[in-house]
Coordinates of C-alpha atoms and ligand atoms in Angstrom, one line a residue:
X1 CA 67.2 186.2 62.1
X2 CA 70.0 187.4 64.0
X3 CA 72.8 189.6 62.0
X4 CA 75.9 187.2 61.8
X5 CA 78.2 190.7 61.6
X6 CA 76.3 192.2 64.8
X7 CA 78.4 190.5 67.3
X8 CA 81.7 191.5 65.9
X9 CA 80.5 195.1 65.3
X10 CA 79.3 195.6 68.8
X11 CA 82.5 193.8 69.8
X12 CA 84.9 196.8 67.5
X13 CA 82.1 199.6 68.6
X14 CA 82.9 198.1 72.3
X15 CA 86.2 198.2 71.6
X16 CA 86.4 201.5 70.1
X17 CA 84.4 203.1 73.0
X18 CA 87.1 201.7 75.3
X19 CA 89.6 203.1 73.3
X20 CA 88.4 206.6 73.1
X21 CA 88.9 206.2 76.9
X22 CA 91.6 204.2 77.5
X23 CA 93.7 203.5 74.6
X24 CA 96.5 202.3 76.9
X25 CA 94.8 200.5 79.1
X26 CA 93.2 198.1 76.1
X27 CA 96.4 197.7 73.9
X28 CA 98.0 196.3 77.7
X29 CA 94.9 193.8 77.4
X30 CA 95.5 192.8 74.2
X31 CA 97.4 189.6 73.2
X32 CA 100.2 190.7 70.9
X33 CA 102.5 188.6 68.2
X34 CA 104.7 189.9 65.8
X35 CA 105.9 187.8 63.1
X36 CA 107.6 188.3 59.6
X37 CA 106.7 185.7 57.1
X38 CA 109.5 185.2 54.9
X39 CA 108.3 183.4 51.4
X40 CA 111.7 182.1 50.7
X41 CA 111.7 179.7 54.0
X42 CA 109.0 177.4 52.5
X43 CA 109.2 174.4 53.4
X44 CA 107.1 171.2 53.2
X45 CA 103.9 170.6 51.6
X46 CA 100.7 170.7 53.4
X47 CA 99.1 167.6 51.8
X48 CA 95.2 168.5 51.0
X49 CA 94.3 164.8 52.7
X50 CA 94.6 166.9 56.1
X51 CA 91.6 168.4 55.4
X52 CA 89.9 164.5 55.1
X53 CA 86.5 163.6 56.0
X54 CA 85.3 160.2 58.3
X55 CA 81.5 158.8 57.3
X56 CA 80.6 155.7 59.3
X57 CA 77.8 153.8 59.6
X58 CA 76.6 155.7 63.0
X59 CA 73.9 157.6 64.0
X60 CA 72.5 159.5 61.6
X61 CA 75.6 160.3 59.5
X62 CA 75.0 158.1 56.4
X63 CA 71.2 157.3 57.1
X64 CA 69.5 160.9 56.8
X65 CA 72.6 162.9 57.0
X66 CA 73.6 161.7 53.3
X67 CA 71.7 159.4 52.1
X68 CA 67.9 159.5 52.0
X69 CA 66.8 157.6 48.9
X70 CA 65.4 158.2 45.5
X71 CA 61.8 157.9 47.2
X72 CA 62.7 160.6 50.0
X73 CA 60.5 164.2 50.5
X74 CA 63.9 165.1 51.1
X75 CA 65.1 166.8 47.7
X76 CA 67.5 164.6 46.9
X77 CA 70.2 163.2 43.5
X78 CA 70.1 159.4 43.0
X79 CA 69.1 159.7 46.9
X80 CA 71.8 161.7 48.2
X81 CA 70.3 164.7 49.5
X82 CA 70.8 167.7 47.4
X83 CA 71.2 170.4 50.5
X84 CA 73.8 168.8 51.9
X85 CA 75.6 167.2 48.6
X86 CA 75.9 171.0 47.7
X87 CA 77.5 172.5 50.9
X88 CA 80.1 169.4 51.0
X89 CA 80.8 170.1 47.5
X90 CA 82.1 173.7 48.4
X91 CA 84.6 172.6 51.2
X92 CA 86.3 170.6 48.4
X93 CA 86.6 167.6 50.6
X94 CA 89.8 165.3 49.0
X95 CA 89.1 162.6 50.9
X96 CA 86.1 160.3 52.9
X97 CA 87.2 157.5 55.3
X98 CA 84.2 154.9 54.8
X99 CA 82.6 152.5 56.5
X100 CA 84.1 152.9 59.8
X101 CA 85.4 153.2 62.7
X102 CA 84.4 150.3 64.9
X103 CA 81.4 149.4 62.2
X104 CA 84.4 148.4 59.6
X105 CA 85.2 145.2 61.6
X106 CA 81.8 144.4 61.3
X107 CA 80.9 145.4 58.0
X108 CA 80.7 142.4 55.2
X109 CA 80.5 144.3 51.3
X110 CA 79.0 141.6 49.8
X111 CA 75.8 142.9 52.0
X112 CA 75.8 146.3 50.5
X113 CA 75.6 145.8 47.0
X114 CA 73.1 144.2 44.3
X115 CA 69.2 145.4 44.4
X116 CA 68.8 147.2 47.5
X117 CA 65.2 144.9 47.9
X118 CA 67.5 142.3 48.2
X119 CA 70.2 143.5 50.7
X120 CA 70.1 141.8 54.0
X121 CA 69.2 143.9 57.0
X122 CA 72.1 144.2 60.0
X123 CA 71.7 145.0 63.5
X124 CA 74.5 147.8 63.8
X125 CA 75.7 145.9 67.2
X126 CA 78.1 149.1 67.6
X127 CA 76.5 152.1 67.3
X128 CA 72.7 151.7 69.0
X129 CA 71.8 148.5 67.9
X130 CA 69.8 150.1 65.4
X131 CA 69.1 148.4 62.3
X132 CA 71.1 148.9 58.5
X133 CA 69.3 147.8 55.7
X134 CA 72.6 148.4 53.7
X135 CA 71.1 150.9 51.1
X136 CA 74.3 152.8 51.0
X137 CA 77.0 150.4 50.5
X138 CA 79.9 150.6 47.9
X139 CA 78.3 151.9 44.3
X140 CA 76.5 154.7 47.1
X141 CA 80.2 155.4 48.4
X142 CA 82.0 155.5 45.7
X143 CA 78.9 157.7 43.7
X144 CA 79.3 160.2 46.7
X145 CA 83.1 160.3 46.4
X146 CA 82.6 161.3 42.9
X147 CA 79.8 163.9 43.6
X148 CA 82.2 165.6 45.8
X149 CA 85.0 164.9 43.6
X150 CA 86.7 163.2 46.8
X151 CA 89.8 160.4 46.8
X152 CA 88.2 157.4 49.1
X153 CA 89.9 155.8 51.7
X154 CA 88.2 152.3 52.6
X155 CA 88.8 150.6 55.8
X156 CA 88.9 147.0 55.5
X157 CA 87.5 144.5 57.9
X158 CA 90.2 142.7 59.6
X159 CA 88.3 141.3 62.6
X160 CA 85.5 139.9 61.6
X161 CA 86.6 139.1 58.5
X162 CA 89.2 137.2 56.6
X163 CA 91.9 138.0 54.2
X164 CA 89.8 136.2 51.0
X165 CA 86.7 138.9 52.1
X166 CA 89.2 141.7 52.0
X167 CA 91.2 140.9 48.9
X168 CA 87.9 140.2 46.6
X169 CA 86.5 143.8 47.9
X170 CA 89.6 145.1 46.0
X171 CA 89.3 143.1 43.1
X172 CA 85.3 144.0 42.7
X173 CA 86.4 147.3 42.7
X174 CA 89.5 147.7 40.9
X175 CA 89.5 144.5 38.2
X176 CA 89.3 145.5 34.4
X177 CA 89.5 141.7 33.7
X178 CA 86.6 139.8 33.0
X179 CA 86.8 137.6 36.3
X180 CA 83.6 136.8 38.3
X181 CA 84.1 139.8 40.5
X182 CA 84.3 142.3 37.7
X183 CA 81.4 141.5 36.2
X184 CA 78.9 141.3 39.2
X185 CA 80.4 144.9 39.5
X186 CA 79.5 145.2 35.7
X187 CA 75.8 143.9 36.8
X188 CA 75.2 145.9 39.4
X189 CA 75.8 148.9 37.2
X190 CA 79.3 149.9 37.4
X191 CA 81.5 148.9 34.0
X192 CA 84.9 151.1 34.8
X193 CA 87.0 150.1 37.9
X194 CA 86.6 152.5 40.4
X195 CA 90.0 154.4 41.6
X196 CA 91.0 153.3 45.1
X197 CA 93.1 156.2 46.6
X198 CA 93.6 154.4 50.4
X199 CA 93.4 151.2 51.9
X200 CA 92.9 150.2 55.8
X201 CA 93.9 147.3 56.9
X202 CA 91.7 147.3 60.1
X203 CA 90.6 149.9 62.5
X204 CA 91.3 149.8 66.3
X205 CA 92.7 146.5 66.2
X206 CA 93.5 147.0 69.7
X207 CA 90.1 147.5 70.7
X208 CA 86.5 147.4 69.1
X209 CA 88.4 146.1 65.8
X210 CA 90.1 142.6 67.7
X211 CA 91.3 143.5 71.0
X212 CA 94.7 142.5 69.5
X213 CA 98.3 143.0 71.0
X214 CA 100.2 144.9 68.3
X215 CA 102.8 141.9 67.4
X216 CA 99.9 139.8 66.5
X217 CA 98.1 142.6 64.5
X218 CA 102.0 143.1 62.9
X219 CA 101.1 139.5 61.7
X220 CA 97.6 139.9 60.2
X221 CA 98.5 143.3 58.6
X222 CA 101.6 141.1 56.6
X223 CA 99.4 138.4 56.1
X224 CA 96.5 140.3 54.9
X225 CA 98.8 143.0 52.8
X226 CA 99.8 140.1 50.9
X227 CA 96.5 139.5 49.2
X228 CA 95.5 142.8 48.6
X229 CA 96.3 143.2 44.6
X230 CA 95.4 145.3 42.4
X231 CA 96.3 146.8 39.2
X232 CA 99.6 148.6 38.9
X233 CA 97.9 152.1 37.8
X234 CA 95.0 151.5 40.8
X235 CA 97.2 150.1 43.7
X236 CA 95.6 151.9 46.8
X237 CA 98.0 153.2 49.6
X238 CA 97.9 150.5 52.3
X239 CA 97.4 151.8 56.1
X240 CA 97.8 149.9 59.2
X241 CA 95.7 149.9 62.3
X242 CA 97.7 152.1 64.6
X243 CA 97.6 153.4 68.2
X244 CA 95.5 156.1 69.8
X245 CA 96.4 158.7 72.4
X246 CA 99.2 157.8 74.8
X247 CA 99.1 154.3 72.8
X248 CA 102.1 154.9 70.9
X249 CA 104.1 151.6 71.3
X250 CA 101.3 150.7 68.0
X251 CA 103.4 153.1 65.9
X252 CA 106.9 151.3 67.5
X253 CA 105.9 147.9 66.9
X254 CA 104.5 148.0 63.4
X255 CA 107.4 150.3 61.9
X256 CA 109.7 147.5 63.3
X257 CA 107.9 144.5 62.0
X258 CA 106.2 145.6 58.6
X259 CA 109.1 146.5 56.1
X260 CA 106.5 146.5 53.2
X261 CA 103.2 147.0 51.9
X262 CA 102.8 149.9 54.3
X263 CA 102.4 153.1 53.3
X264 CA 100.9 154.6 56.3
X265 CA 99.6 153.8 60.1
X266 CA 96.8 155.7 61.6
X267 CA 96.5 157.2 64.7
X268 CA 93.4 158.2 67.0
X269 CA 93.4 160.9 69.4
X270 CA 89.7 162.5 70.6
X271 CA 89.3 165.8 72.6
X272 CA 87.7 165.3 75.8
X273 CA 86.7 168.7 77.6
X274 CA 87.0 166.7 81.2
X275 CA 89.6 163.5 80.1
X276 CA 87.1 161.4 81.6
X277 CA 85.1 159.0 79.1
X278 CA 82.3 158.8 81.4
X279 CA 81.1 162.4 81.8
X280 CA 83.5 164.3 78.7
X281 CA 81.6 167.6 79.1
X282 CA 78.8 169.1 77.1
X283 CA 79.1 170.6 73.8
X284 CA 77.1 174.1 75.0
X285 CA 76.4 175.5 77.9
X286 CA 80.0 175.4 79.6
X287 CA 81.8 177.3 81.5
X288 CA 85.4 178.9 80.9
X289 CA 87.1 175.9 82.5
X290 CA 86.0 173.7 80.2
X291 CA 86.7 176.3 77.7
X292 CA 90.3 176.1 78.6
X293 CA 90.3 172.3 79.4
X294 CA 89.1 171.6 76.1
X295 CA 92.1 173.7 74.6
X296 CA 94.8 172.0 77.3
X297 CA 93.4 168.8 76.1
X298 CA 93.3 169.1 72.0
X299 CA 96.5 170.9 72.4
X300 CA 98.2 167.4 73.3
X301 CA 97.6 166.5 69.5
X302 CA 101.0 168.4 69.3
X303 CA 102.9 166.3 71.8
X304 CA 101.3 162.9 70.5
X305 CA 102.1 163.6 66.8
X306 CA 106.2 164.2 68.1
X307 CA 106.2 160.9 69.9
X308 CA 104.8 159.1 67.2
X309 CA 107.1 160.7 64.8
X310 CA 110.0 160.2 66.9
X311 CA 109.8 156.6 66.6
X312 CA 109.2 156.5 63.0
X313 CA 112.5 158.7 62.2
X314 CA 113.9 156.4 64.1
X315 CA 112.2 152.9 62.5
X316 CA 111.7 154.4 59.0
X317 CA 114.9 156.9 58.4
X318 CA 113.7 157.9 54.6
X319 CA 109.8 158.6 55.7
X320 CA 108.3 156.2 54.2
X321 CA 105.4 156.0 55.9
X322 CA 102.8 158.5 56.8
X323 CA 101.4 159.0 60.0
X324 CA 97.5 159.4 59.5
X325 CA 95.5 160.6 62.3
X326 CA 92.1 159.1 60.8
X327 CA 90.0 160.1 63.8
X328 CA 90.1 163.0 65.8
X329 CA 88.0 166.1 67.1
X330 CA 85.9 166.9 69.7
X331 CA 84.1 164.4 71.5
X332 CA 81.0 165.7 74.1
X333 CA 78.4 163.6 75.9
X334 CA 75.1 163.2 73.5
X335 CA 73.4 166.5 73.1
X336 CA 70.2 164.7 72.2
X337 CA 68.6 161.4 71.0
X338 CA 69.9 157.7 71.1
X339 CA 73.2 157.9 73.3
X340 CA 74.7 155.1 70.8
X341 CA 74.7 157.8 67.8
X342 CA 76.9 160.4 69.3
X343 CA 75.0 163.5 67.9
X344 CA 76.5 166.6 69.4
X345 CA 75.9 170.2 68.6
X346 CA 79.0 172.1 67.3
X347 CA 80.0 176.0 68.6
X348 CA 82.4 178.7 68.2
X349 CA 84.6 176.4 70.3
X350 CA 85.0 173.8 68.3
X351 CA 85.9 176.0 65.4
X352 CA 88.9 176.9 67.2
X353 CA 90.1 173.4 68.0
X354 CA 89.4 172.3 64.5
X355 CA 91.9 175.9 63.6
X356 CA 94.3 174.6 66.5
X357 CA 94.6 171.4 65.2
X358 CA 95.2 172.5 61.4
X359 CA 97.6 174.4 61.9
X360 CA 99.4 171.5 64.3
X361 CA 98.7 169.0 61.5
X362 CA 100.8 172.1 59.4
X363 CA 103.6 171.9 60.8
X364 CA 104.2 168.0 60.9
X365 CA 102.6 167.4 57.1
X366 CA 106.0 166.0 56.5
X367 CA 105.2 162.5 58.4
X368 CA 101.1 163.0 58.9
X369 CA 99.8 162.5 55.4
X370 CA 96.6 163.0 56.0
X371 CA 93.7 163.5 58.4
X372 CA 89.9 162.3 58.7
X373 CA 87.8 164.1 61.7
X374 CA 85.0 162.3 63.2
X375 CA 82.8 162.8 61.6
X376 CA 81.1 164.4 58.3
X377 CA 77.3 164.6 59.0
X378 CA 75.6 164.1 62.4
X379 CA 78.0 162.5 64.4
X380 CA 80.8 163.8 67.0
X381 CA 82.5 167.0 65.5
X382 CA 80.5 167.3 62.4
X383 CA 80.3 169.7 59.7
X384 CA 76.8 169.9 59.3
X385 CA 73.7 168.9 60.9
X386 CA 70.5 167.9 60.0
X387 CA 66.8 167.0 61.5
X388 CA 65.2 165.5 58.6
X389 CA 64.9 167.9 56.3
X390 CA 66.2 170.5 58.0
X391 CA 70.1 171.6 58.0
X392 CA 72.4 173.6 59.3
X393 CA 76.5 174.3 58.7
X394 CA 78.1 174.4 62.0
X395 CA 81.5 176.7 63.1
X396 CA 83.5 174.1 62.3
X397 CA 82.5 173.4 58.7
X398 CA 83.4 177.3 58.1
X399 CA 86.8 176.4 59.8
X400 CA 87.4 174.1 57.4
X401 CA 86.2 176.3 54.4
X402 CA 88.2 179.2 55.5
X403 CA 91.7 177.3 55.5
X404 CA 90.8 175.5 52.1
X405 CA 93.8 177.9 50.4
X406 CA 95.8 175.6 52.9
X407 CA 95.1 172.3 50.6
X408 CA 98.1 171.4 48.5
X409 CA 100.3 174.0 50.1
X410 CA 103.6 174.9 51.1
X411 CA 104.5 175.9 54.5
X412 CA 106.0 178.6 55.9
X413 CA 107.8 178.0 58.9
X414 CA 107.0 181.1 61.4
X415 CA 108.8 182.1 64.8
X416 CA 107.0 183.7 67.1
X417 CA 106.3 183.0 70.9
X418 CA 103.1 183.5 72.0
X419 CA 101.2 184.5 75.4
X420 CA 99.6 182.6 77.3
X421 CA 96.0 182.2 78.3
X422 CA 95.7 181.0 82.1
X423 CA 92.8 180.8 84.3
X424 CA 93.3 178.8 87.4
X425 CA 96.0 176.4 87.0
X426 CA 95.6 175.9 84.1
X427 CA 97.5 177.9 81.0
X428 CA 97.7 177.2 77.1
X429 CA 99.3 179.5 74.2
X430 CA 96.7 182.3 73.8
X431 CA 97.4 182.0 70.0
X432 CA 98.3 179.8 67.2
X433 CA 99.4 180.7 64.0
X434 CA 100.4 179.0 60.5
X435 CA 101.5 180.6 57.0
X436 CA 102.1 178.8 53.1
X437 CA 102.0 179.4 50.0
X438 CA 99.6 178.4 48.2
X439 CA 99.4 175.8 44.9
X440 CA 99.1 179.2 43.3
X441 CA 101.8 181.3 44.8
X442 CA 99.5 183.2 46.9
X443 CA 100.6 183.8 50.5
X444 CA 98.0 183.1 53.3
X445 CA 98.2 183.1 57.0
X446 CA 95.6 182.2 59.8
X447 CA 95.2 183.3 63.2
X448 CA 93.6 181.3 65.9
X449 CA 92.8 183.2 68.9
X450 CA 91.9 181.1 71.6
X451 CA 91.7 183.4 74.7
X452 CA 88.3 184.2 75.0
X453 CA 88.6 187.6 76.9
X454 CA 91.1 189.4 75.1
X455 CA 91.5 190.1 71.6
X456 CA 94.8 189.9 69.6
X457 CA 97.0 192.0 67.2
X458 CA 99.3 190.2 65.3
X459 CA 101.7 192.6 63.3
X460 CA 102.6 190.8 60.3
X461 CA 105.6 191.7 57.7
X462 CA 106.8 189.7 54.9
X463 CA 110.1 190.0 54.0
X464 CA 110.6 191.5 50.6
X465 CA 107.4 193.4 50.5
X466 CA 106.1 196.5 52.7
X467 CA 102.8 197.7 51.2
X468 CA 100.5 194.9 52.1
X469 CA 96.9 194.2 51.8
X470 CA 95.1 191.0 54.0
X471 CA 92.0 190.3 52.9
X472 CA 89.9 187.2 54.2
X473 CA 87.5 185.9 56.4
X474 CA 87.0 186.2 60.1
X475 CA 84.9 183.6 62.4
X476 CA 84.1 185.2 66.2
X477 CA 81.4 185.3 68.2
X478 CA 80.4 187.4 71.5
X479 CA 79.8 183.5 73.3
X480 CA 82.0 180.7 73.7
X481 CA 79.0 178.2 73.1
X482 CA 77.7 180.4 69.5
X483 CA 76.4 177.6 67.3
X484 CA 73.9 177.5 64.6
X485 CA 70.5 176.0 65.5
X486 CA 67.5 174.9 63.2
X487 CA 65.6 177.8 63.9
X488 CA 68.6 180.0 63.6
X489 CA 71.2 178.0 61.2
X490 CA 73.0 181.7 60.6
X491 CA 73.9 183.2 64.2
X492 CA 77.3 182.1 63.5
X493 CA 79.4 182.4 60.0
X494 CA 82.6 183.8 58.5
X495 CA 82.5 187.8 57.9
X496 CA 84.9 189.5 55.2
X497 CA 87.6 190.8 56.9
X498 CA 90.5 193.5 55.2
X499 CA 93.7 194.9 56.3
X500 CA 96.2 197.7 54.7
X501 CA 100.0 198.0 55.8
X502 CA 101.4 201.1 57.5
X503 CA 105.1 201.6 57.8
X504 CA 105.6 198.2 55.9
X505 CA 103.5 196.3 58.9
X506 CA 100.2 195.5 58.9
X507 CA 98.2 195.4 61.9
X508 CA 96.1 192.4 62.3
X509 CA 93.7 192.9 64.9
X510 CA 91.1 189.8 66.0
X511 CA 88.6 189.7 68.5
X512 CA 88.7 187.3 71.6
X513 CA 87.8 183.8 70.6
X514 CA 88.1 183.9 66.6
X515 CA 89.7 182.9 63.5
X516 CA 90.9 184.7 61.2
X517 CA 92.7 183.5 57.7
X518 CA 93.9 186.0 55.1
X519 CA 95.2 186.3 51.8
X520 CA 98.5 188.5 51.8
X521 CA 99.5 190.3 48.7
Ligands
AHR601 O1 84.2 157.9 65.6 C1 83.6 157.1 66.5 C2 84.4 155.9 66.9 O2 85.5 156.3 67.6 C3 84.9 155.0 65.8 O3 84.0 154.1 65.3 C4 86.0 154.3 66.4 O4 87.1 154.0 65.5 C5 86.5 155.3 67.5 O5 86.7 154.7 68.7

């Protein structure tokens, strides 16, 4: 087994060589920030449902990845297997989107619950034509939501479906009274309502969910809204189908034509290495242009989150409603297997677009409410992988481990201008950088250090305070493509990382390509 600290040691003992050397010539070659944090700027809060999960009936996300059954080899709890069930637990995931993506359009509840002898088997016409026996359908969901002590969003059917479908999914779930609905929930082994945190109305309604125009969805979404009742102390947040992308005039239309019963509208936007859906780029084995293209490209997030909240300050003045960009993350051509279940393998890389993209998703928490990547288990930028009873935690589920202080947090604006990373024509901001305060008063800060040649030093003060000690977690790697693999599931993983203050700054020096998020005290 490789040593996860050797890469960073020979890249400090590298750099220390050098620096016996030629001190000057390395500090010139170094990226350097200086910021001062001041605690008493704090602004918004960072809601936790930025750090929200997407499961869909896909691939091998729910089938394997979660769910294996009571009769597996697979150790597994009520058939949810127990290895990854325990590593989910630990990145204290608040919320799981669920059943889809494009599958929600298609998916009918009634299908998925009762004896699971008895559950009629679906061709997934979406995702490989493979088929579902519906095993895991909503007791499954909402027992997994409450192994990982998760909120759950569901997303509706809209386009296959009907408003009547829609509403009595609510009521089976939610209803205390003794109506028909309640008690086939009763029989089929759930007595208490379940808590509904999130509602969607839809999903892509302007493509795989309808192919709609967004006045007619505006329509539906009223209509459908309408019927959706539930208990005043259960009433799930209601979200609208939004745009995706450049697809903004989604976000225009509905804040000008719903007035109620919305309390959010999602948004999708996927990071393409290449921008081209027909050959996106791999997810190893790339060079340092896609490196960079992949950074130009999630980078936009930024751009597409101002647009979208440009029109909703406009169309919704008090804020109403969220912005909730249920889909996103990297998106590479299938590393392996059926090209209809999107399995890719995960790196160093996107680690650091998953870090970019927090601490984007930071700094607008005021409109976007909450965030779901794509996807969990198995499937596009995934947290974890599995081959049957194999697993493995990829860079990106330690990305979202490390900035779990983040949850529930309130921000800290920081000014700071950064350099830039160029090669060819192509440039982005070297680093990225986001501070709060946590629920507990604790001050953390994380450092995303995109330029995979140089390393970075960001001197850090906090107003109010001059001896300082950072202590955390760093993720880095000598390779842009380091990922976890079956054989070796530990090549890549957080190492501790500490810090002392001189002269009332501390020095906060990261390797090329890394994360780094610290506690401040
Ligand atoms: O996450 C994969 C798919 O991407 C989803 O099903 C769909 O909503 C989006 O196009």
């Amino acid at each position: 087994m490789t040593n996860p600290f050797s890469n960073t040691w020979r890249q400090l003992k590298h750099g220390l060589l050098i620096g016996l050397f030629a001190t000057a010539a390395v500090e010139a070659a170094d990226n350097k920030v200086s910021i001062t944090i001041d605690p008493s700027q704090a602004s918004h809060v960072i809601n936790k449902n930025i750090y929200g999960q997407f499961a869909e009936h896909l691939g091998r996300g729910i089938y394997e990845g979660i769910w294996v059954g009571e009769n597996s080899d697979i150790p597994n709890t009520n058939g949810f297997r127990n290895d990854v069930m325990a590593a989910l637990k630990d990145l204290k995931v608040p919320v799981v989107r669920w059943p889809g993506g494009c599958f929600a359009d298609e998916y009918h509840w009634r299908e998925g619950i009762g004896p699971r002898n008895e559950r009629p088997i679906k061709v997934n016409t979406h995702w490989g034509g493979v088929t579902d026996d519906n095993a895991f359908g909503t007791h499954e969901f909402f027992e997994l939501a409450e192994m990982l002590g998760s909120d759950v969003y569901i997303a509706g059917n809209l386009g296959s479906g009907s408003p009547q479908e829609m509403a009595e999914w609510l009521e089976y779930m939610t209803s205390d009274s003794q109506s028909t609905l309640a008690n086939l929930r009763r029989k089929n082994g759930r007595d208490k309502p379940w808590k509904v945190a999130f509602w969607g109305v839809g999903n892509e309604s302007w493509g795989c969910g309808g192919n709609m125009r967004p006045e007619y969805y505006a329509d539906l979404y009223r209509q459908y809204a309408t019927f959706l009742k539930a208990p005043d102390d259960n009433k799930p947040k209601l979200i609208a189908s939004g745009g995706h992308s450049e697809l903004t005039n989604w976000t225009e239309v509905l804040t000008d034509q719903i007035k109620s019963n919305m309390h959010g509208i999602s948004y999708h936007y996927y990071t393409l290495p290449t921008g081209n859906w027909d050959k996106k780029g791999a997810a190893l084995d790339f060079d340092e242009q896609q490196w960079i293209a992949t950074f130009a490209s999630t980078l936009k997030m930024d751009g597409y989150i101002k647009q979208n909240v440009a029109i909703m300050d406009n169309n919704d003045p008090e804020g109403k409603v969220g912005l909730y960009v249920d889909e996103w993350g990297t998106w590479y051509d299938v590393s392996k297997g059926d090209p209809g279940f999107l399995y890719q393998q995960n790196s160093l890389r996107d680690a650091l677009v998953a870090a970019v993209n927090f601490n984007i998703f930071h700094e607008h928490a005021e409109r976007v409410h909450m965030t779901n990547i794509a996807q969990m288990v198995n499937v596009l930028q995934a947290m974890i992988l599995t081959d049957k009873e194999k697993m493995l935690l990829t860079p990106t589920y330690y990305a979202f481990k490390m900035y779990i202080p983040f949850q529930d947090a309130t921000l800290i604006p920081l000014e700071y201008s950064s350099p830039e990373y160029q090669l060819g024509d192509t440039s982005v901001p070297a680093i990225s950088l986001s501070s709060a305060k946590t629920k507990d008063g604790k001050l953390v800060l994380a450092i995303a250090n995109i330029d995979p040649n140089k390393a970075a030093i960001i001197t850090t003060r906090v107003k109010g305070n001059k001896t300082l000690l950072a202590k955390g977690d760093l993720l880095s790697a000598d390779k842009m493509d380091a990922h976890n693999s079956f054989e070796q599931p530990n090549i890549i993983r957080p190492s501790t990382y500490q810090a002392t203050s001189k002269n009332g700054a501390l020095t906060l020096k990261i390797p090329a390509k890394s994360i780094l998020v610290v506690e401040i005290n």
